[in-house]
Coordinates of C-alpha atoms in Angstrom, one line a residue:
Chain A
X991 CA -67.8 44.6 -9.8
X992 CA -64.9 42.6 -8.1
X993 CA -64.7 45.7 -5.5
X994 CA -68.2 45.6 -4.8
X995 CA -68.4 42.1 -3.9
X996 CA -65.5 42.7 -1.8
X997 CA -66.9 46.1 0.1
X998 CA -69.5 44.0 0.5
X999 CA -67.4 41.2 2.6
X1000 CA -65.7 43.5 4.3
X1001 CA -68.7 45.1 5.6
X1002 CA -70.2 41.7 7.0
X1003 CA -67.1 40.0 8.0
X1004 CA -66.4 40.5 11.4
X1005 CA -70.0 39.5 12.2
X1006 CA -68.7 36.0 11.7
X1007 CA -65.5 35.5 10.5
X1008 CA -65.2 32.0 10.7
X1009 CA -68.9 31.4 9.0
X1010 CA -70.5 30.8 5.7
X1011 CA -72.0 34.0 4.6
X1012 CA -68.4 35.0 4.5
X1013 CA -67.1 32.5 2.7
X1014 CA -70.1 32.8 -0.4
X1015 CA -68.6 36.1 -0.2
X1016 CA -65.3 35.5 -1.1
X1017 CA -66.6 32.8 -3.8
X1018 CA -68.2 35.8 -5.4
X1019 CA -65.4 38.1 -5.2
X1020 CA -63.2 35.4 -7.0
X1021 CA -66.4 34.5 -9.3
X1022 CA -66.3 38.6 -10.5
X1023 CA -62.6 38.7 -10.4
X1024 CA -62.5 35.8 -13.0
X1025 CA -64.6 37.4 -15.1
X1026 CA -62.9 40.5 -15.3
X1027 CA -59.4 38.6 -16.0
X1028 CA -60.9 36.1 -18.6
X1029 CA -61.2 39.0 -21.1
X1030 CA -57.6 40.2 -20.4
X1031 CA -54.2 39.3 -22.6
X1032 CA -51.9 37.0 -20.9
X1033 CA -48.7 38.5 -21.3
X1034 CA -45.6 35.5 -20.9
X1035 CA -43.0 36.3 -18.4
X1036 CA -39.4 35.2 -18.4
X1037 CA -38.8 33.1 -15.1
X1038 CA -35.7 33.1 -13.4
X1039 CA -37.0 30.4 -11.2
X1040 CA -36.0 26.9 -11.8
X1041 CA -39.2 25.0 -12.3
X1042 CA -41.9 27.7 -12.0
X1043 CA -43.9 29.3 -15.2
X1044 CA -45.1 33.2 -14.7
X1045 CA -47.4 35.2 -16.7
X1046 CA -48.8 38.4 -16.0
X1047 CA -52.4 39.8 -16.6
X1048 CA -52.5 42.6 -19.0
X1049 CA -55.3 45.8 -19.9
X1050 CA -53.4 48.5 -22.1
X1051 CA -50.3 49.4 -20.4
X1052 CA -50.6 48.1 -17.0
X1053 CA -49.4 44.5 -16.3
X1054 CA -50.2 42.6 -12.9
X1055 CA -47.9 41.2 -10.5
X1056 CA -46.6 37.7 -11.6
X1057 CA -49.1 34.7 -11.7
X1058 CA -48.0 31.1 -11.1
X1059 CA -49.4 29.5 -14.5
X1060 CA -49.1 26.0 -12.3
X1061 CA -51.1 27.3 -9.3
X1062 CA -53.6 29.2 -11.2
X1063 CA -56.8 28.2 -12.0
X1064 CA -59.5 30.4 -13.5
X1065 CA -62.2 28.0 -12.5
X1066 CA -65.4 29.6 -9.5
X1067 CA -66.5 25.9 -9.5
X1068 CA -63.4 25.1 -7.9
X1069 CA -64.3 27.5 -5.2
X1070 CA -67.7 25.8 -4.6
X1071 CA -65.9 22.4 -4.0
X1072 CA -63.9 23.6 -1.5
X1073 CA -66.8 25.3 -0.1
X1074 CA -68.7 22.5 0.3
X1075 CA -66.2 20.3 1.4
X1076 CA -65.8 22.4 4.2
X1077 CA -69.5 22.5 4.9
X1078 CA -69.4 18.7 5.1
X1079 CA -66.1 19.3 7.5
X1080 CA -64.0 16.7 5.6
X1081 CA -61.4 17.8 2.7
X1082 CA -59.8 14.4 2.9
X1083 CA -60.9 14.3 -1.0
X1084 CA -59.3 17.4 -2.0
X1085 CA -56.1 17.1 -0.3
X1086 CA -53.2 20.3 0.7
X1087 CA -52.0 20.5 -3.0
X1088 CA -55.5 21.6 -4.6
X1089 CA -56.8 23.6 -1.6
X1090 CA -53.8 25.5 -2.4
X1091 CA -53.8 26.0 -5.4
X1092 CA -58.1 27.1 -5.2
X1093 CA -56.7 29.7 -2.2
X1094 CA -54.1 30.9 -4.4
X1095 CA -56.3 31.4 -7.1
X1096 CA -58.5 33.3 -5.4
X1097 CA -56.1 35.7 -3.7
X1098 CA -54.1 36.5 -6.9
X1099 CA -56.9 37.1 -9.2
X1100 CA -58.2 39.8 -6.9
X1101 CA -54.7 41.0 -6.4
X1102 CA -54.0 41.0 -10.5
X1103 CA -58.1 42.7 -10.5
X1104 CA -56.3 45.2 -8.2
X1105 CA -53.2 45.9 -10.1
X1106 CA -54.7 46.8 -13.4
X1107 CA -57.5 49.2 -12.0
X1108 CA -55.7 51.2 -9.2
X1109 CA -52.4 53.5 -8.7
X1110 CA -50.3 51.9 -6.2
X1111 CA -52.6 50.7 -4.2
X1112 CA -50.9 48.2 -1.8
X1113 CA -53.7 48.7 1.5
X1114 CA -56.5 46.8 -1.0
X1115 CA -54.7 43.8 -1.6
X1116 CA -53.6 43.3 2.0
X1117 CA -56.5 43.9 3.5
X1118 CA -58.3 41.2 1.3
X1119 CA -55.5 38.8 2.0
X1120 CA -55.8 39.3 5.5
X1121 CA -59.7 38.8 5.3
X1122 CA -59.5 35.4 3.3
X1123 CA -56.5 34.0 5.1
X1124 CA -58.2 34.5 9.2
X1125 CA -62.1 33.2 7.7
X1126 CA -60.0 30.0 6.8
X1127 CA -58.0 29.9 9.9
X1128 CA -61.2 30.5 12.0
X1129 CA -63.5 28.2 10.4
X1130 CA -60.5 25.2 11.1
X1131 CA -60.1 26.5 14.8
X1132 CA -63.7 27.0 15.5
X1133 CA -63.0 30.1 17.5
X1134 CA -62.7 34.0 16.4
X1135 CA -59.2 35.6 16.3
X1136 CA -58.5 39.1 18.0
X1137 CA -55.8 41.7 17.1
X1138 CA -54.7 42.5 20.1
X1139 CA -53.7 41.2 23.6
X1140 CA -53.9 42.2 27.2
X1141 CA -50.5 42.3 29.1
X1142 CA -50.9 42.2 33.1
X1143 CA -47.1 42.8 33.9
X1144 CA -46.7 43.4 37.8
X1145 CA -47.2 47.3 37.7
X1146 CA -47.7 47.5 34.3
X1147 CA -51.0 46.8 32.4
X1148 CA -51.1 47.9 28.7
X1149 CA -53.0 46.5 25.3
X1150 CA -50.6 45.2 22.8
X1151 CA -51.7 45.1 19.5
X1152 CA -50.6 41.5 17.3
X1153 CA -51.3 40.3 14.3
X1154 CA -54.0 37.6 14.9
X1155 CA -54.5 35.4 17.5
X1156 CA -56.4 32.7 17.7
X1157 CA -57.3 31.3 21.7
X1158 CA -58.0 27.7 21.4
X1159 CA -58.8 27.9 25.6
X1160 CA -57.5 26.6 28.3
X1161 CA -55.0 23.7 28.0
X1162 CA -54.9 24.6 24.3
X1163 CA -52.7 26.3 22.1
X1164 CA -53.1 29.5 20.8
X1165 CA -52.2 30.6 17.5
X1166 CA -50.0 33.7 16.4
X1167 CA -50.8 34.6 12.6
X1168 CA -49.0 37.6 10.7
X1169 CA -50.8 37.3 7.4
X1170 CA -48.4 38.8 4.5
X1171 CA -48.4 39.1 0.6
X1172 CA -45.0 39.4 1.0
X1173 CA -42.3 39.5 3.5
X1174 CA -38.6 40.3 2.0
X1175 CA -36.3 42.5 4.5
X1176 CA -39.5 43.1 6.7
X1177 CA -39.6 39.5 7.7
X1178 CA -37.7 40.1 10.8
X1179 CA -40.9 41.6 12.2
X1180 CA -42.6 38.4 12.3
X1181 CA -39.9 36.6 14.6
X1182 CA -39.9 39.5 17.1
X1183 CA -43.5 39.5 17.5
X1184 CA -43.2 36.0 18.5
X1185 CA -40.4 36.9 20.6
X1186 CA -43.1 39.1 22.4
X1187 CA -45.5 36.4 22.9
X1188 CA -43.0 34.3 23.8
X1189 CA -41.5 36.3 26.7
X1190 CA -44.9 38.1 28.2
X1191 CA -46.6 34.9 27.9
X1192 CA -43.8 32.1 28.0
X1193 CA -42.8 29.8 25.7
X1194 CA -44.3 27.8 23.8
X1195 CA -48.2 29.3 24.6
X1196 CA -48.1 30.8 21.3
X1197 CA -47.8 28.9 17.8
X1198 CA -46.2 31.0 15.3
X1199 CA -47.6 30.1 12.0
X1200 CA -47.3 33.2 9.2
X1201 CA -48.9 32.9 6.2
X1202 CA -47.5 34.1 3.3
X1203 CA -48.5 34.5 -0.3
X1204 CA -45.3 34.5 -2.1
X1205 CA -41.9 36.3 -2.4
X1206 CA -41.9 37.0 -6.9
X1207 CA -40.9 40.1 -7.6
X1208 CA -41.1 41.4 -11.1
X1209 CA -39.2 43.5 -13.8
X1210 CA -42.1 44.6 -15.9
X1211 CA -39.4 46.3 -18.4
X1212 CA -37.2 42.9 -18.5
X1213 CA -40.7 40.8 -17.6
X1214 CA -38.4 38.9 -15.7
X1215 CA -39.7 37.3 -12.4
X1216 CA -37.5 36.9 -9.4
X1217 CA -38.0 35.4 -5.8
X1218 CA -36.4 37.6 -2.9
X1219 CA -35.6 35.2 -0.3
X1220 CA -33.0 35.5 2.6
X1221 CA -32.8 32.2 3.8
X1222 CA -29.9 32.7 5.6
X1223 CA -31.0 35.4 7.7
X1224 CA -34.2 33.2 8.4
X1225 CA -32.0 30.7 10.2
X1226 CA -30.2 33.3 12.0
X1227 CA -33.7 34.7 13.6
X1228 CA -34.9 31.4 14.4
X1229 CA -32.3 30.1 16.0
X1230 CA -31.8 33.5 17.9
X1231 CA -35.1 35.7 17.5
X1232 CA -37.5 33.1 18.5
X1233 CA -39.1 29.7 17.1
X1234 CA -41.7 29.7 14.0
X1235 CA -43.8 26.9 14.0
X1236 CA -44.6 26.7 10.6
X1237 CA -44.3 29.0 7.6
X1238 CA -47.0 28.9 4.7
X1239 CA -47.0 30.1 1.4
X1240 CA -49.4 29.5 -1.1
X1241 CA -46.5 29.9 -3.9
X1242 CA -43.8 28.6 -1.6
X1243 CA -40.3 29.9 -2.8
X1244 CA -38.1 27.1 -4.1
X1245 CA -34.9 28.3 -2.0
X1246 CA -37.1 28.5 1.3
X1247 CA -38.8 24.7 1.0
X1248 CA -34.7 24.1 1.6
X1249 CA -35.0 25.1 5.1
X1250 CA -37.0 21.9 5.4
X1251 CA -33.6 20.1 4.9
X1252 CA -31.4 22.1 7.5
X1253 CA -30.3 21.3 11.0
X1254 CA -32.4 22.9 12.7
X1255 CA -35.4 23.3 10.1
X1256 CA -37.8 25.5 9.9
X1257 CA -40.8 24.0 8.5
X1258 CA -41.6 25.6 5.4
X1259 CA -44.8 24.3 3.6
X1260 CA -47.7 25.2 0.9
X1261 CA -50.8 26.5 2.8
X1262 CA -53.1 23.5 2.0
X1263 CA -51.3 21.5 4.7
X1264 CA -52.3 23.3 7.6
X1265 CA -55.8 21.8 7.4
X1266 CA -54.5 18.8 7.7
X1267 CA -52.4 19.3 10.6
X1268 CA -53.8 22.0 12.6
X1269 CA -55.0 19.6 15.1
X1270 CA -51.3 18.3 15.5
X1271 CA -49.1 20.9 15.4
X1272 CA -48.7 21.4 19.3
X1273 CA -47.7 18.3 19.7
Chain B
X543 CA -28.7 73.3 -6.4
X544 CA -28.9 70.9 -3.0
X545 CA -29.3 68.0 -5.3
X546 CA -25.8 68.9 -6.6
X547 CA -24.2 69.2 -3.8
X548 CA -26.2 66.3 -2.6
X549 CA -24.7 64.2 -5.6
X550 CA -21.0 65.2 -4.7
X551 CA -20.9 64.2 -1.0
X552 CA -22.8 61.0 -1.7
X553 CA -20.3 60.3 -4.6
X554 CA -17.1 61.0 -2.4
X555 CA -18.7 59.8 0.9
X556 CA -17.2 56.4 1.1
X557 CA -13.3 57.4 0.4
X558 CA -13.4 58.7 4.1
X559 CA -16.5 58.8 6.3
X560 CA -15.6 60.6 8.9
X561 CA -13.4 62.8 7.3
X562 CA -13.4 67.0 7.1
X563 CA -14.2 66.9 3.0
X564 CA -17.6 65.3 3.6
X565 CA -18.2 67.6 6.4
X566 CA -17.3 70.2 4.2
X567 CA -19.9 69.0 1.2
X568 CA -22.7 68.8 4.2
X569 CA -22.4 72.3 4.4
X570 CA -22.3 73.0 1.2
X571 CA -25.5 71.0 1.0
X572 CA -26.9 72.7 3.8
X573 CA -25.7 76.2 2.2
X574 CA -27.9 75.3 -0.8
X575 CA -30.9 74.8 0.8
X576 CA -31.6 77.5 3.1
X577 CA -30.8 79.6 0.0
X578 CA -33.7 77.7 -1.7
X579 CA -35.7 77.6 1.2
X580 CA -35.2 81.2 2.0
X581 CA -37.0 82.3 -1.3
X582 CA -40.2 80.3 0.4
X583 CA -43.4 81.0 2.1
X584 CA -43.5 79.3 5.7
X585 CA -46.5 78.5 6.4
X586 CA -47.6 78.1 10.3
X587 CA -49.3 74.8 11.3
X588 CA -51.6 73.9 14.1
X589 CA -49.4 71.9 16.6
X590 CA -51.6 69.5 18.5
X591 CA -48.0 68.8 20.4
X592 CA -48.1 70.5 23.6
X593 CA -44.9 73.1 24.3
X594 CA -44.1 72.4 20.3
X595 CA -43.8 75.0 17.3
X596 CA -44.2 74.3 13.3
X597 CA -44.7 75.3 10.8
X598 CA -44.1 73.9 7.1
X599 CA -42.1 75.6 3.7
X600 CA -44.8 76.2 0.7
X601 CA -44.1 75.7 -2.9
X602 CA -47.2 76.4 -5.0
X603 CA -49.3 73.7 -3.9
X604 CA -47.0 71.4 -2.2
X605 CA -46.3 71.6 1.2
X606 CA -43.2 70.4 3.0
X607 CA -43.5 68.2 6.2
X608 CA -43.4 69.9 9.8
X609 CA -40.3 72.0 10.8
X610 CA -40.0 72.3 14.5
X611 CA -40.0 76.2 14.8
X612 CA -37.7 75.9 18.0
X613 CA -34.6 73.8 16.9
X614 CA -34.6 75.4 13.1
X615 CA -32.0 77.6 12.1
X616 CA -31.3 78.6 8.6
X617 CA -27.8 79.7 9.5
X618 CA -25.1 78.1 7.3
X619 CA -22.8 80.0 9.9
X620 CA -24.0 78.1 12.5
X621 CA -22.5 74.9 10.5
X622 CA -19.4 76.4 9.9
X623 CA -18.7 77.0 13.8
X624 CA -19.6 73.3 14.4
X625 CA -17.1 71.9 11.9
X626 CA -14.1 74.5 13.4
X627 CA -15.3 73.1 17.4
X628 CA -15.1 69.5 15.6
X629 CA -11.5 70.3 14.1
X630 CA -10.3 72.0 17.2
X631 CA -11.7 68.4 18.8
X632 CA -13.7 70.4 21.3
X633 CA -17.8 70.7 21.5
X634 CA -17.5 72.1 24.9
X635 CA -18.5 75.7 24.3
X636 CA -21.7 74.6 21.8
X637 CA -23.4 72.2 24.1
X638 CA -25.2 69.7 23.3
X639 CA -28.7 71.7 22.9
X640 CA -27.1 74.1 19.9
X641 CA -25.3 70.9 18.6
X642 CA -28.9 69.2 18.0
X643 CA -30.2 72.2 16.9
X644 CA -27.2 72.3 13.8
X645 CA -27.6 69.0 13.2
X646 CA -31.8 69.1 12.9
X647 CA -31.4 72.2 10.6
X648 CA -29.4 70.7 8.1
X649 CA -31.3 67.7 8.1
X650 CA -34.5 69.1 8.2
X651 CA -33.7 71.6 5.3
X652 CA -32.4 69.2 3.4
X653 CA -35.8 66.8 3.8
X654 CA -38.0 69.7 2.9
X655 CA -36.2 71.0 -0.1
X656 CA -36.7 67.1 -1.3
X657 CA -40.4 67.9 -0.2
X658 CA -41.1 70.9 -2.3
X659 CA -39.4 69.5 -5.6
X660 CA -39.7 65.7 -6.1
X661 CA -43.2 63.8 -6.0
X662 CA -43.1 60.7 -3.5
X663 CA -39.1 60.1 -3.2
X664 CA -38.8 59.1 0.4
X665 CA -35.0 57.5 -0.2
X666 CA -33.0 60.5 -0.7
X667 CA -33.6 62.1 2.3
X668 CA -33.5 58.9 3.9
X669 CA -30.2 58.1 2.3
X670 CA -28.7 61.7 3.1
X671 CA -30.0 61.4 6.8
X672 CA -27.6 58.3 7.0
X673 CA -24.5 60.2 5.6
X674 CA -24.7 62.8 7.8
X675 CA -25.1 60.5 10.9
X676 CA -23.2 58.0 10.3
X677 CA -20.1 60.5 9.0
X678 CA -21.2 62.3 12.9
X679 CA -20.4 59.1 14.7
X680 CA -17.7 57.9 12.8
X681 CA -16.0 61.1 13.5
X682 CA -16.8 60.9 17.0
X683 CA -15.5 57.4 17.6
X684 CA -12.7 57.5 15.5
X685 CA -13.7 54.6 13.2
X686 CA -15.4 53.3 10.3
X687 CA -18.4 52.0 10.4
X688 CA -19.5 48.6 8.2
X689 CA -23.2 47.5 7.2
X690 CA -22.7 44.1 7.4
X691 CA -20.9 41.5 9.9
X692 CA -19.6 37.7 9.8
X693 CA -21.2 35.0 11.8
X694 CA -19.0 32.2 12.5
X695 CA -21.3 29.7 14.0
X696 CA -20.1 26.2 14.2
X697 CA -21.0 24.4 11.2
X698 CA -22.7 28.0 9.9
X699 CA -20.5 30.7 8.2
X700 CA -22.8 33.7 6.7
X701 CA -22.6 37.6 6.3
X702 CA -25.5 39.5 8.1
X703 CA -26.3 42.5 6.8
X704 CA -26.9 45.1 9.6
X705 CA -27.7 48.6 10.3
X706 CA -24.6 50.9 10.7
X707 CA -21.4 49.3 13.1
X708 CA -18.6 50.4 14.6
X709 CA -16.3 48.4 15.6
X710 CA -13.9 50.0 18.4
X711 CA -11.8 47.4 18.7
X712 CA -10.4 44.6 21.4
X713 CA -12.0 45.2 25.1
X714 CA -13.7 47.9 23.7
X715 CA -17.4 48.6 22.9
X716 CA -18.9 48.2 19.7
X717 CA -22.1 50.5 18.4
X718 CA -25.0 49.2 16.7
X719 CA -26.3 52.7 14.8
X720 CA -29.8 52.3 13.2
X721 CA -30.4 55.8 11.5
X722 CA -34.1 56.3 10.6
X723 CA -35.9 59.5 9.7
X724 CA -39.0 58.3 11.2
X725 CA -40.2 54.5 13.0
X726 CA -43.7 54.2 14.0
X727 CA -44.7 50.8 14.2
X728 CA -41.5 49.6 12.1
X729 CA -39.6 50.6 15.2
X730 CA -40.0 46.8 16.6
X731 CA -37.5 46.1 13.9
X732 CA -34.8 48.1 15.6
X733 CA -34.7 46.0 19.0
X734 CA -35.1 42.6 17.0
X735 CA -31.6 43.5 15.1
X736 CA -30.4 44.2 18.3
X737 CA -31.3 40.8 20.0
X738 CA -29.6 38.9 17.0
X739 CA -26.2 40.8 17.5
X740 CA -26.6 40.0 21.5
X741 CA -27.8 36.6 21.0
X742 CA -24.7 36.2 18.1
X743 CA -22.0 37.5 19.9
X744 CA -23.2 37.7 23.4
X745 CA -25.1 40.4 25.3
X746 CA -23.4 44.3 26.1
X747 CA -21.0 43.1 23.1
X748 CA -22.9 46.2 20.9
X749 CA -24.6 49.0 22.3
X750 CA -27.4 50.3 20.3
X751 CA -27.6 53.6 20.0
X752 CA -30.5 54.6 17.3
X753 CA -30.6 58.2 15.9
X754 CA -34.3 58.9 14.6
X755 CA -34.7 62.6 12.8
X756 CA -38.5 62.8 15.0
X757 CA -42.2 61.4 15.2
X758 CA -44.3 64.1 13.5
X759 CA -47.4 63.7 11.3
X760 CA -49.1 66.8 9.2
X761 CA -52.5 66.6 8.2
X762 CA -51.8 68.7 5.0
X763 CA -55.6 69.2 4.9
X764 CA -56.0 70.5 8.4
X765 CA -52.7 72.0 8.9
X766 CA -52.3 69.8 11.6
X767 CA -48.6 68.2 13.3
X768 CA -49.5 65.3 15.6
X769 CA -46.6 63.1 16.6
X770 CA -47.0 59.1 16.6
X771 CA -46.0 57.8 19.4
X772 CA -46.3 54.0 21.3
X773 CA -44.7 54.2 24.6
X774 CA -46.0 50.9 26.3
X775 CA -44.8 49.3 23.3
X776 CA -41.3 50.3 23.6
X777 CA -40.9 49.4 27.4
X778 CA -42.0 46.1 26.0
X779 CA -39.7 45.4 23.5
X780 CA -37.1 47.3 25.9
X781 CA -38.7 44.0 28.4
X782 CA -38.9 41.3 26.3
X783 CA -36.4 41.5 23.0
X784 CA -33.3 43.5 23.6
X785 CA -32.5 46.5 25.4
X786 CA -31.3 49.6 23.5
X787 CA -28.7 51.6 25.4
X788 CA -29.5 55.1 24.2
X789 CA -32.3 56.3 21.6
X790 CA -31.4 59.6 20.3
X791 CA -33.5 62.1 18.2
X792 CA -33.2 65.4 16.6
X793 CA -36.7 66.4 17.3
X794 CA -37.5 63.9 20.4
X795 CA -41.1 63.2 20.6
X796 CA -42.5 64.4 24.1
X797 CA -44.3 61.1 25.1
X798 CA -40.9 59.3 25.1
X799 CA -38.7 61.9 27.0
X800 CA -41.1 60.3 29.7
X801 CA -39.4 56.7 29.0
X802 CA -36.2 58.2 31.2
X803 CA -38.6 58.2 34.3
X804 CA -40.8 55.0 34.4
X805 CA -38.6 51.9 36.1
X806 CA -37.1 50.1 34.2
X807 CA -36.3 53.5 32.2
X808 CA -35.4 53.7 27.9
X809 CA -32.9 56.7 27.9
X810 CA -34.1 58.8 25.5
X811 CA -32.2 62.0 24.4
X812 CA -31.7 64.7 21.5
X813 CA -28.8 63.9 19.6
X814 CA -26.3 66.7 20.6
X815 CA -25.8 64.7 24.0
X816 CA -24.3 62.0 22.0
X817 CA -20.8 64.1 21.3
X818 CA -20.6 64.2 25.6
X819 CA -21.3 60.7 26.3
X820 CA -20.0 58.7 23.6
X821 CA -16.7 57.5 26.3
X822 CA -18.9 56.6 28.4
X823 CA -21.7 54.8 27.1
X824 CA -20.0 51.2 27.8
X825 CA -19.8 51.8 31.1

């Protein structure tokens, strides 16, 4: 049920990513994916993180990947708030922290739906992810993202592909947006992409804002839950890869919301903010 | 059988990497598996490559990955006469062709008996591909390589972990040795560790010499070998992140033996020229 409301958004979507057919899709994805989890055990899960509770979904043997029990909300009404919030253009009411937790909700309970029905199935997840996190992006920037980019290079003339990019126009910024479940040692991707942008293009033209959904990894025969975070290594790429505008999680990893803190920082923040600052951040 | 002889090298590796014993237990391990593959059907593919051979072992069902027909030689002998050139310290009679061909043989035989017995393990090969390589290059420089490297950055003091490096010592080059079976699109990964170590310790301080096994793809339904090549891509990241002195395969792909022609030109080579140029590289 949960799959067919999704083949049926991903059939539609790029017709108009940004609009609201799309987004009633998603609310019934999460609607059927909340269903499906409310009959399931929830199995406890020992967290190794300091302030953060984890359980897992369970259906015989198979567990899910590790769910924020702060975060979480089973709740398809929340859904229709945001929704309609966003139809009246003002989420003043709601505010960063509960638009986060609502997007969270809904990407994890389609990714837990995921877990305990298919074999390894990674492609599935991502691909949802990707399709939630660019309708959000493109209904706050008004304009339809592209996956790829023309470079006119002297001689050379060639397609690159990207992840997406949002073209605010001329005089405008333009927005570079790797979308990822998770990052780990493949992280490094994301700065040289920029680095990319940054040097066919020149500095500065593109915004670097990834958006992540977490970093837990877990031990399903400990049920121990771990964040994999190399936030040493982040420094070392932004100060000499190239320079991320922003970094969004929707479970943001305690050891990376220290980069905040750093000389330089690299601004590390729960996804709910960027609706409130999109129209700032070039600035 | 391999997996034993497999099991001692990787056990003894580290006591002396560039060192005759583990030369010794790679032909042992090579010795192993053309006597297993020997005993196996070899089934011809269609090769959409054009000027390019394979064909792929066959085990019951399972079916190995592509063996370039041309460069394989199931010839422990051939092995043997290799390591008495490298104890004599002289490659000059082999060549550099017949030295890629010894090398792809006993990597390739060793991949495909990994193929035909084990269900989905990509790290073995992955991990023997990288004793075999990196014991090559630390015999040919002289040195040990490390996988990790101090920054010493003002107020910043951290360990980076890196691909393989050699250090050569004062006024002397050092080589930044990615070893990767196969990249794809991960390749971008490659040129972004190399414009950390130039933008940490200054540019032409590391040359980055790569050594990828090849760039095939079988359709196991079809019985079709493509190779996955992006050439426009490269030249860019050659542009715009960090410039690779040398990219080396075992099997190299034909769209990228066209990189050493375009202006500016990526020098890519098979493997065996390595042995000739090493010296020289830093000049």
């Amino acid at each position: 049920m949960p799959l067919t409301r999704y083949a049926a958004l991903k059939k539609a979507f790029a017709a108009n990513i940004g609009g609201a057919e799309n987004r009633q899709r998603i609310g019934q994805t999460y609607r059927a994916c909340c269903k499906f989890l409310s009959k399931k055990r929830r199995q406890p899960l020992r967290s190794l993180i300091p302030g953060k509770t984890y359980f897992a979904f369970q259906r015989g043997k198979r567990l899910s990947r590790a769910v924020n029990a702060d975060l979480f909300v089973a709740d398809p009404a929340e859904w229709m708030k945001f929704e309609a919030a966003l139809a009246r253009g003002s989420l003043t009411q709601l505010g960063p922290d509960r638009i986060t937790r609502i997007v969270y909700s809904v990407a994890i309970s389609f990714f837990c739906y995921i877990d305990l029905t298919k074999d390894r199935d990674q492609k599935t997840p991502a691909t949802f992810f990707e399709l939630l996190i660019s309708h959000l992006f493109a209904w706050r920037l008004g304009v339809n993202p592209t996956t790829r980019i023309q470079v006119l290079n002297l001689d050379m003339e060639t397609w690159l592909p990207t992840d997406y990019i949002f073209n605010l126009g001329d005089e405008r910024p333009k927005f570079h947006l790797p979308i990822k479940i998770s990052t780990r040692e493949r992280v490094i991707q994301i700065w040289a992409h920029q680095r990319v942008l940054d040097g066919v293009f020149g500095a500065g033209r593109f915004l670097g804002t990834p958006v992540i959904s977490g970093e837990t990894k877990t031990d399903a025969k400990k049920k121990e839950v771990i964040e994999i975070c190399l936030p040493e290594q982040w420094r070392i790429y932004q100060m000499h890869i190239a320079q991320l505008k922003r970094v969004y999680y929707l479970d943001v990893p305690a050891t990376y919301v220290k980069l905040n803190d750093v000389f330089p920082p690299i601004a590390v923040k729960s996804f709910g903010h960027f609706f409130f600052e999109a129209d700032t951040l070039s600035a």
